[in-house]
């Protein structure tokens, strides 16, 4: 079964600074990778996903993630964060079991 | 287009009581899921369904039952609630089991005293 590790439970960062949220997954022959975002008191929403092809995937609000097979990582980055990016971010993976396995989440707090 | 809806939004139960959580989706999705979210543990899959009339166990199925009598509805039941089932419960749905986006409901916050 897949396992997903998010290395940081809390990441505080000042507004307009860059941020990286780290995610590692257990190795699998084929794997699909996702980042979901959860704003306070809401359900999760898809931010971006990697299925195949280009290893760099982007979201519409400036986030990007790079699939690194050799390091089994799928870190999420944004060059300049806004207050509105404050949320909890979940990395997830799907492999041969065809179920999504979620990481424990990273709380991103953007400070003014 | 309401997406995925869940009822109720909040519920407090006493140990041993039973209840049913209802999830409804209007996107004609085949696949539906129930997760629980606990602090520091992310989301864990309880049960899922690959179509009307079918259900399967996820990672943490004990103490829960589910039914999918209609394609658009997925019910989660607790027959005898325990304090360990205090959690936030999320329903989700998708077209494809592994590669497609899952669409989540707003959640149900359940407290078992």
XYZ file of N, CA and C in Angstrom:
675
model
N 0.842 -1.190 0.000
C 0.000 0.000 0.000
C 0.883 1.248 0.000
N 0.316 2.282 -0.614
C 1.035 3.555 -0.645
C 1.133 4.148 0.751
N 2.214 4.908 0.991
C 2.273 5.754 2.168
C 2.770 7.130 1.734
N 2.270 8.157 2.381
C 2.601 9.530 2.033
C 3.054 10.239 3.298
N 4.195 10.905 3.209
C 4.756 11.618 4.358
C 4.872 13.101 4.050
N 4.239 13.911 4.861
C 4.406 15.355 4.773
C 5.306 15.751 5.941
N 6.432 16.310 5.612
C 7.511 16.452 6.579
C 7.287 17.569 7.583
N 6.442 18.525 7.244
C 6.217 19.666 8.131
C 4.743 19.759 8.480
N 4.417 19.800 9.761
C 3.013 19.920 10.133
C 2.548 21.378 10.114
N 3.492 22.307 10.362
C 3.136 23.728 10.368
C 4.228 24.491 9.633
N 3.807 25.406 8.752
C 4.762 26.262 8.047
C 4.260 27.696 8.121
N 4.889 28.524 8.964
C 4.557 29.947 8.971
C 5.484 30.696 8.018
N 4.922 31.639 7.280
C 5.733 32.388 6.311
C 5.131 33.781 6.168
N 5.991 34.758 5.915
C 5.494 36.120 5.737
C 4.929 36.311 4.331
N 3.972 37.214 4.239
C 3.356 37.533 2.948
C 4.406 37.950 1.939
N 4.251 37.495 0.704
C 5.115 37.752 -0.447
C 6.426 36.966 -0.400
N 6.634 36.157 0.607
C 7.816 35.290 0.656
C 7.525 33.999 -0.100
N 8.575 33.276 -0.541
C 8.360 31.973 -1.181
C 8.096 30.893 -0.139
N 7.474 29.811 -0.573
C 7.194 28.712 0.349
C 7.337 27.377 -0.377
N 7.781 26.368 0.370
C 7.824 24.997 -0.150
C 7.217 24.078 0.899
N 6.239 23.285 0.501
C 5.638 22.279 1.365
C 6.099 20.916 0.846
N 6.690 20.123 1.744
C 7.358 18.913 1.300
C 6.459 17.681 1.413
N 6.602 16.803 0.428
C 5.821 15.566 0.385
C 6.676 14.461 -0.202
N 6.724 13.327 0.476
C 7.392 12.144 -0.047
C 6.408 10.980 -0.062
N 6.522 10.123 -1.042
C 5.619 8.981 -1.158
C 6.442 7.711 -1.240
N 5.800 6.588 -0.929
C 6.507 5.313 -1.028
C 6.570 4.924 -2.492
N 7.647 4.279 -2.852
C 7.913 3.967 -4.238
C 6.867 3.008 -4.801
N 6.489 3.209 -6.032
C 5.515 2.337 -6.683
C 5.810 2.335 -8.173
N 5.448 1.258 -8.835
C 5.680 1.170 -10.277
C 4.974 2.313 -10.991
N 3.726 2.506 -10.658
C 3.009 3.657 -11.211
C 2.318 4.363 -10.060
N 2.352 5.669 -10.094
C 1.754 6.431 -9.005
C 1.162 7.712 -9.556
N 0.038 8.083 -9.031
C -0.592 9.354 -9.361
C -0.550 10.209 -8.101
N -0.204 11.472 -8.254
C 0.044 12.341 -7.102
C -0.834 13.581 -7.152
N -1.287 14.009 -5.984
C -2.233 15.106 -5.878
C -1.844 16.026 -4.713
N -2.183 17.283 -4.849
C -2.212 18.211 -3.728
C -3.636 18.764 -3.616
N -4.190 18.635 -2.403
C -5.493 19.203 -2.096
C -5.315 20.312 -1.059
N -6.220 21.298 -1.074
C -6.188 22.389 -0.118
C -7.509 22.421 0.645
N -7.416 22.686 1.943
C -8.617 22.786 2.781
C -8.607 24.135 3.488
N -9.541 25.007 3.119
C -9.708 26.279 3.813
C -10.539 26.039 5.070
N -10.438 26.923 6.060
C -11.115 26.701 7.343
C -12.593 26.372 7.180
N -13.001 25.304 7.863
C -14.403 24.875 7.910
C -14.976 24.510 6.542
N -14.103 24.039 5.647
C -14.569 23.609 4.338
C -14.042 22.216 4.024
N -14.576 21.624 2.967
C -14.040 20.370 2.471
C -12.774 20.612 1.657
N -12.170 19.528 1.201
C -10.936 19.636 0.424
C -11.247 19.977 -1.030
N -10.313 20.718 -1.657
C -10.432 21.046 -3.079
C -9.122 20.664 -3.753
N -9.211 20.150 -4.972
C -8.001 19.805 -5.708
C -7.223 21.068 -6.064
N -5.914 21.045 -5.812
C -5.037 22.157 -6.183
C -4.318 21.837 -7.498
N -3.722 20.663 -7.573
C -3.079 20.208 -8.800
C -2.833 18.706 -8.707
N -2.512 18.102 -9.859
C -2.262 16.658 -9.865
C -1.264 16.303 -10.952
N -0.530 15.219 -10.689
C 0.385 14.646 -11.664
C -0.098 13.238 -12.005
N -0.350 13.012 -13.291
C -0.743 11.682 -13.743
C 0.350 11.069 -14.608
N 0.889 11.855 -15.537
C 1.963 11.389 -16.409
C 2.468 12.600 -17.199
N 3.516 12.395 -17.989
C 4.000 13.468 -18.858
C 4.946 14.395 -18.138
N 4.806 15.705 -18.355
C 5.699 16.695 -17.766
C 5.733 16.568 -16.255
N 6.925 16.603 -15.706
C 7.057 16.400 -14.263
C 6.699 17.644 -13.451
N 6.557 18.788 -14.121
C 6.187 20.024 -13.430
C 4.722 20.321 -13.727
N 3.930 20.425 -12.691
C 2.511 20.734 -12.864
C 2.187 22.020 -12.116
N 1.248 22.778 -12.673
C 0.921 24.084 -12.110
C -0.562 24.199 -11.818
N -0.882 25.047 -10.841
C -2.276 25.345 -10.547
C -2.601 26.737 -11.075
N -3.889 27.079 -11.067
C -4.306 28.365 -11.612
C -3.961 29.517 -10.681
N -3.660 29.246 -9.423
C -3.382 30.341 -8.480
C -1.908 30.425 -8.103
N -1.012 29.966 -8.974
C 0.410 30.218 -8.803
C 1.206 29.134 -8.101
N 0.575 28.073 -7.609
C 1.319 26.974 -7.019
C 1.862 26.057 -8.124
N 2.951 25.387 -7.837
C 3.478 24.375 -8.737
C 4.077 23.242 -7.920
N 4.135 22.063 -8.521
C 4.736 20.909 -7.859
C 5.522 20.128 -8.891
N 6.614 19.539 -8.469
C 7.467 18.780 -9.371
C 7.556 17.334 -8.928
N 7.236 16.436 -9.833
C 7.348 14.996 -9.590
C 8.810 14.597 -9.754
N 9.403 14.060 -8.706
C 10.796 13.623 -8.740
C 10.821 12.141 -8.398
N 10.962 11.323 -9.440
C 10.867 9.871 -9.243
C 12.047 9.337 -8.442
N 13.234 9.859 -8.691
C 14.429 9.335 -8.021
C 14.405 9.625 -6.521
N 13.803 10.752 -6.139
C 13.708 11.102 -4.727
C 12.324 10.799 -4.141
N 11.463 10.216 -4.937
C 10.063 9.907 -4.545
C 9.445 11.094 -3.817
N 9.536 12.258 -4.456
C 8.992 13.465 -3.832
C 8.041 14.187 -4.771
N 7.188 15.001 -4.181
C 6.227 15.808 -4.943
C 5.997 17.077 -4.133
N 7.040 17.895 -4.023
C 6.982 19.103 -3.197
C 6.166 20.200 -3.872
N 5.455 20.959 -3.065
C 4.601 22.052 -3.548
C 5.307 23.379 -3.281
N 5.312 24.267 -4.275
C 6.022 25.534 -4.133
C 5.160 26.686 -4.641
N 5.427 27.856 -4.066
C 4.843 29.081 -4.591
C 5.867 30.190 -4.381
N 6.190 30.977 -5.411
C 7.250 31.977 -5.288
C 6.886 33.165 -4.402
N 5.575 33.453 -4.252
C 5.162 34.606 -3.450
C 3.758 34.341 -2.902
N 3.647 34.176 -1.595
C 2.359 33.791 -1.012
C 1.550 35.022 -0.598
N 0.221 34.809 -0.518
C -0.707 35.846 -0.078
C -1.423 35.375 1.186
N -1.984 36.341 1.896
C -2.740 36.011 3.108
C -3.804 34.959 2.801
N -4.406 35.058 1.635
C -5.492 34.143 1.256
C -5.029 32.705 1.021
N -3.726 32.482 0.984
C -3.199 31.114 0.836
C -3.174 30.366 2.158
N -3.474 31.034 3.249
C -3.533 30.372 4.554
C -4.575 29.266 4.512
N -4.130 28.029 4.759
C -5.005 26.858 4.660
C -4.199 25.639 5.056
N -4.855 24.486 5.094
C -4.142 23.235 5.288
C -4.016 22.538 3.935
N -2.831 22.012 3.678
C -2.522 21.411 2.386
C -2.214 19.936 2.584
N -2.853 19.110 1.766
C -2.689 17.668 1.856
C -2.111 17.118 0.562
N -1.075 16.332 0.709
C -0.518 15.574 -0.404
C -1.193 14.209 -0.412
N -1.456 13.653 -1.596
C -2.113 12.359 -1.678
C -1.539 11.575 -2.845
N -1.585 10.246 -2.735
C -1.053 9.386 -3.780
C -2.006 8.239 -4.044
N -2.034 7.812 -5.299
C -2.851 6.683 -5.688
C -1.993 5.774 -6.556
N -1.986 4.485 -6.218
C -1.164 3.562 -6.989
C -1.953 2.335 -7.376
N -1.356 1.179 -7.197
C -1.982 -0.053 -7.657
C -3.254 -0.387 -6.886
N -3.378 0.091 -5.636
C -4.564 -0.214 -4.835
C -5.763 0.611 -5.268
N -5.522 1.610 -6.105
C -6.564 2.447 -6.680
C -7.327 3.262 -5.638
N -6.780 3.402 -4.456
C -7.380 4.270 -3.453
C -6.419 5.421 -3.188
N -6.963 6.568 -2.808
C -6.132 7.699 -2.447
C -5.630 7.528 -1.021
N -4.331 7.720 -0.837
C -3.741 7.748 0.499
C -3.273 9.171 0.759
N -3.739 9.750 1.865
C -3.412 11.133 2.191
C -2.271 11.208 3.188
N -1.487 12.268 3.077
C -0.534 12.608 4.113
C -1.255 13.247 5.292
N -0.497 13.564 6.331
C -1.094 14.083 7.556
C -1.418 15.567 7.491
N -0.996 16.233 6.424
C -1.350 17.635 6.234
C -0.282 18.597 6.724
N -0.215 19.765 6.067
C 0.666 20.857 6.468
C -0.165 22.124 6.574
N -0.161 22.730 7.747
C -0.873 23.984 7.942
C 0.037 25.125 7.508
N -0.346 25.805 6.436
C 0.388 26.981 5.964
C -0.285 28.218 6.540
N 0.475 29.014 7.268
C -0.036 30.267 7.812
C 0.786 31.417 7.241
N 0.112 32.311 6.528
C 0.781 33.458 5.930
C 0.589 34.655 6.844
N 1.694 35.224 7.271
C 1.688 36.320 8.234
C 1.839 37.664 7.529
N 1.127 38.680 8.015
C 1.229 40.006 7.361
C 2.564 40.683 7.663
N -26.282 23.407 -9.613
C -25.365 22.289 -9.411
C -24.746 22.381 -8.014
N -25.248 21.568 -7.065
C -24.820 21.688 -5.677
C -23.512 20.965 -5.414
N -23.088 20.034 -6.297
C -21.865 19.280 -6.046
C -22.136 18.158 -5.062
N -21.350 18.119 -3.980
C -21.496 17.099 -2.946
C -22.042 17.762 -1.686
N -23.144 17.262 -1.185
C -23.728 17.806 0.039
C -23.769 16.727 1.112
N -23.685 17.161 2.368
C -23.708 16.254 3.502
C -24.689 16.757 4.542
N -25.436 15.836 5.131
C -26.296 16.182 6.258
C -26.143 15.125 7.342
N -26.165 15.529 8.628
C -26.178 16.910 9.101
C -24.783 17.525 9.064
N -24.657 18.780 9.447
C -23.359 19.443 9.538
C -22.701 19.206 10.889
N -23.497 19.091 11.929
C -22.997 18.859 13.282
C -23.907 17.844 13.968
N -23.319 17.059 14.864
C -24.142 16.123 15.637
C -23.386 15.738 16.887
N -24.128 15.656 18.012
C -23.567 15.165 19.264
C -24.345 13.911 19.641
N -23.622 12.838 19.896
C -24.240 11.575 20.286
C -23.738 11.146 21.650
N -24.509 10.313 22.305
C -24.030 9.646 23.514
C -23.509 8.263 23.121
N -22.571 7.765 23.885
C -22.033 6.432 23.626
C -23.164 5.413 23.514
N -23.092 4.597 22.446
C -24.101 3.570 22.247
C -25.236 3.961 21.322
N -25.413 5.258 21.072
C -26.461 5.694 20.163
C -26.070 5.406 18.723
N -27.064 5.408 17.856
C -26.814 5.166 16.441
C -27.201 6.394 15.630
N -26.623 6.500 14.440
C -27.002 7.577 13.542
C -26.560 7.261 12.117
N -27.136 7.984 11.190
C -26.788 7.833 9.780
C -26.420 9.188 9.206
N -25.282 9.232 8.499
C -24.856 10.423 7.782
C -25.211 10.225 6.308
N -25.772 11.281 5.718
C -26.188 11.197 4.321
C -25.286 12.034 3.435
N -24.865 11.456 2.329
C -24.097 12.165 1.313
C -24.849 12.081 -0.005
N -24.944 13.212 -0.685
C -25.603 13.249 -1.986
C -24.740 14.009 -2.982
N -24.677 13.495 -4.232
C -23.941 14.192 -5.285
C -24.798 14.252 -6.549
N -24.664 15.385 -7.256
C -25.470 15.589 -8.455
C -24.612 15.661 -9.710
N -23.448 15.033 -9.694
C -22.519 15.074 -10.821
C -22.509 13.761 -11.604
N -23.382 12.844 -11.261
C -23.486 11.545 -11.938
C -22.198 10.727 -11.803
N -21.497 10.899 -10.688
C -20.263 10.153 -10.465
C -20.558 8.713 -10.069
N -19.712 7.815 -10.575
C -19.857 6.406 -10.210
C -19.305 6.118 -8.811
N -18.189 6.762 -8.475
C -17.467 6.404 -7.267
C -17.749 7.388 -6.143
N -17.972 6.830 -4.949
C -18.197 7.663 -3.774
C -17.411 7.102 -2.613
N -17.046 7.988 -1.659
C -16.129 7.644 -0.572
C -16.594 8.288 0.738
N -16.269 7.622 1.832
C -16.392 8.227 3.160
C -15.017 8.212 3.818
N -14.601 9.399 4.306
C -13.345 9.552 5.027
C -13.637 10.099 6.415
N -12.691 9.866 7.324
C -12.697 10.585 8.586
C -11.392 11.365 8.705
N -11.485 12.551 9.293
C -10.321 13.416 9.448
C -10.077 13.658 10.923
N -8.902 13.290 11.379
C -8.506 13.491 12.765
C -7.216 14.298 12.796
N -7.040 15.125 13.809
C -5.853 15.999 13.871
C -4.556 15.214 13.741
N -3.676 15.669 12.862
C -2.363 15.046 12.688
C -2.369 13.726 11.940
N -3.551 13.310 11.458
C -3.621 12.010 10.783
C -4.127 12.116 9.356
N -4.394 13.295 8.899
C -4.894 13.439 7.541
C -6.274 12.824 7.397
N -6.607 12.381 6.194
C -7.877 11.724 5.932
C -7.647 10.227 5.783
N -8.515 9.451 6.397
C -8.433 7.999 6.274
C -9.746 7.471 5.700
N -9.605 6.563 4.736
C -10.775 6.040 4.025
C -11.501 5.008 4.880
N -12.815 5.205 5.033
C -13.612 4.278 5.840
C -14.218 3.187 4.935
N -15.023 3.617 3.989
C -15.624 2.729 2.994
C -15.723 3.498 1.685
N -15.879 2.751 0.593
C -16.104 3.400 -0.680
C -17.037 2.546 -1.528
N -17.496 3.141 -2.622
C -18.431 2.449 -3.502
C -18.052 2.721 -4.956
N -18.048 1.668 -5.758
C -17.691 1.827 -7.179
C -18.931 1.867 -8.067
N -20.113 1.867 -7.458
C -21.337 1.971 -8.235
C -22.538 1.625 -7.372
N -23.718 1.928 -7.913
C -24.959 1.650 -7.190
C -25.011 0.184 -6.764
N -25.319 -0.034 -5.486
C -25.461 -1.389 -4.976
C -24.166 -2.063 -4.566
N -23.031 -1.384 -4.712
C -21.740 -1.992 -4.344
C -21.035 -1.141 -3.303
N -20.367 -1.790 -2.351
C -19.552 -1.093 -1.367
C -18.311 -1.922 -1.068
N -17.282 -1.276 -0.540
C -16.043 -1.966 -0.193
C -15.414 -1.295 1.014
N -14.609 -2.058 1.758
C -13.957 -1.528 2.951
C -12.722 -0.735 2.582
N -12.493 0.319 3.353
C -11.283 1.101 3.209
C -10.288 0.756 4.299
N -9.557 1.762 4.745
C -8.490 1.561 5.721
C -9.010 1.351 7.134
N -10.109 2.048 7.510
C -10.616 2.004 8.887
C -12.116 1.733 8.914
N -12.577 0.550 8.515
C -14.014 0.289 8.380
C -14.733 -0.127 9.660
N -13.985 -0.535 10.697
C -14.624 -1.121 11.877
C -15.524 -0.113 12.585
N -16.760 -0.569 12.913
C -17.703 0.284 13.621
C -18.619 1.076 12.704
N -18.431 0.934 11.391
C -19.220 1.671 10.409
C -19.853 0.712 9.396
N -21.021 1.101 8.892
C -21.603 0.393 7.758
C -22.062 1.421 6.734
N -22.183 0.994 5.490
C -22.542 1.915 4.412
C -23.562 1.252 3.495
N -24.273 2.096 2.755
C -25.178 1.582 1.727
C -25.243 2.566 0.569
N -25.393 2.014 -0.642
C -25.476 2.835 -1.869
C -26.655 2.297 -2.682
N -27.850 2.615 -2.221
C -29.062 2.121 -2.882
C -29.366 2.909 -4.147
N -28.986 4.178 -4.170
C -29.151 5.010 -5.352
C -27.789 5.566 -5.743
N -27.584 5.771 -7.025
C -26.277 6.223 -7.513
C -25.860 7.538 -6.864
N -26.808 8.423 -6.611
C -26.449 9.749 -6.129
C -26.270 9.824 -4.610
N -26.614 8.766 -3.877
C -26.552 8.815 -2.421
C -25.627 7.757 -1.848
N -24.932 8.119 -0.783
C -24.038 7.188 -0.093
C -24.215 7.432 1.391
N -24.719 6.440 2.126
C -25.030 6.595 3.533
C -23.963 5.929 4.395
N -23.597 6.604 5.483
C -22.660 6.056 6.458
C -23.393 5.895 7.779
N -23.378 4.676 8.316
C -24.074 4.407 9.565
C -23.128 4.037 10.695
N -23.485 4.526 11.894
C -22.802 4.123 13.111
C -23.855 3.408 13.949
N -23.688 2.110 14.176
C -24.710 1.344 14.890
C -24.667 1.585 16.393
N -23.472 1.702 16.951
C -23.294 1.920 18.381
C -22.082 2.828 18.559
N -22.345 4.119 18.647
C -21.261 5.101 18.619
C -20.340 4.968 19.837
N -19.053 5.214 19.588
C -18.034 5.192 20.637
C -17.274 6.518 20.604
N -16.711 6.935 21.747
C -15.945 8.194 21.766
C -14.826 8.232 20.730
N -14.253 7.065 20.374
C -13.175 7.014 19.370
C -13.676 7.402 17.977
N -14.985 7.486 17.801
C -15.547 7.874 16.517
C -15.817 9.379 16.439
N -15.454 10.103 17.474
C -15.482 11.562 17.405
C -14.498 12.012 16.338
N -14.995 12.746 15.343
C -14.171 13.079 14.193
C -14.950 14.004 13.274
N -14.280 14.442 12.216
C -14.975 15.133 11.128
C -15.044 14.164 9.955
N -16.236 13.973 9.437
C -16.468 12.997 8.371
C -16.700 13.723 7.048
N -15.964 13.289 6.038
C -16.091 13.865 4.706
C -16.533 12.798 3.710
N -17.457 13.192 2.872
C -17.859 12.385 1.737
C -17.215 12.974 0.482
N -16.907 12.127 -0.481
C -16.338 12.592 -1.743
C -16.869 11.727 -2.878
N -16.751 12.237 -4.096
C -17.154 11.452 -5.262
C -16.213 11.743 -6.414
N -16.154 10.821 -7.388
C -15.292 11.018 -8.557
C -15.806 10.161 -9.704
N -15.325 10.485 -10.929
C -15.646 9.673 -12.095
C -14.852 8.376 -12.113
N -13.551 8.509 -11.842
C -12.626 7.386 -11.968
C -12.005 7.115 -10.622
N -11.713 5.851 -10.341
C -11.301 5.479 -8.982
C -9.948 6.059 -8.599
N -8.963 6.021 -9.444
C -7.626 6.348 -8.974
C -7.032 7.626 -9.546
N -7.423 8.011 -10.740
C -6.709 9.129 -11.364
C -7.506 10.417 -11.398
N -8.770 10.347 -11.098
C -9.598 11.529 -11.264
C -9.687 12.346 -9.988
N -10.041 13.598 -10.152
C -10.257 14.481 -9.016
C -11.405 13.957 -8.158
N -11.200 14.000 -6.847
C -12.295 13.718 -5.935
C -12.899 15.043 -5.481
N -14.222 15.099 -5.474
C -14.950 16.295 -5.058
C -15.521 16.037 -3.668
N -15.208 16.949 -2.749
C -15.547 16.732 -1.350
C -16.746 17.550 -0.915
N -17.515 16.977 0.018
C -18.553 17.723 0.687
C -17.970 18.598 1.788
N -18.815 19.379 2.461
C -18.338 20.325 3.479
C -18.010 19.689 4.819
N -18.385 18.421 5.019
C -18.036 17.735 6.252
C -19.151 17.708 7.282
N -19.083 16.695 8.163
C -19.969 16.572 9.322
C -19.101 16.421 10.551
N -19.292 17.318 11.511
C -18.518 17.242 12.762
C -19.326 16.452 13.767
N -18.812 15.275 14.149
C -19.508 14.382 15.069
C -18.751 14.288 16.381
N -19.469 14.484 17.469
C -18.901 14.321 18.809
C -19.671 13.228 19.521
N -18.930 12.257 20.062
C -19.548 11.173 20.816
C -19.108 11.300 22.278
N -20.070 11.492 23.153
C -19.756 11.712 24.570
C -19.771 10.409 25.366
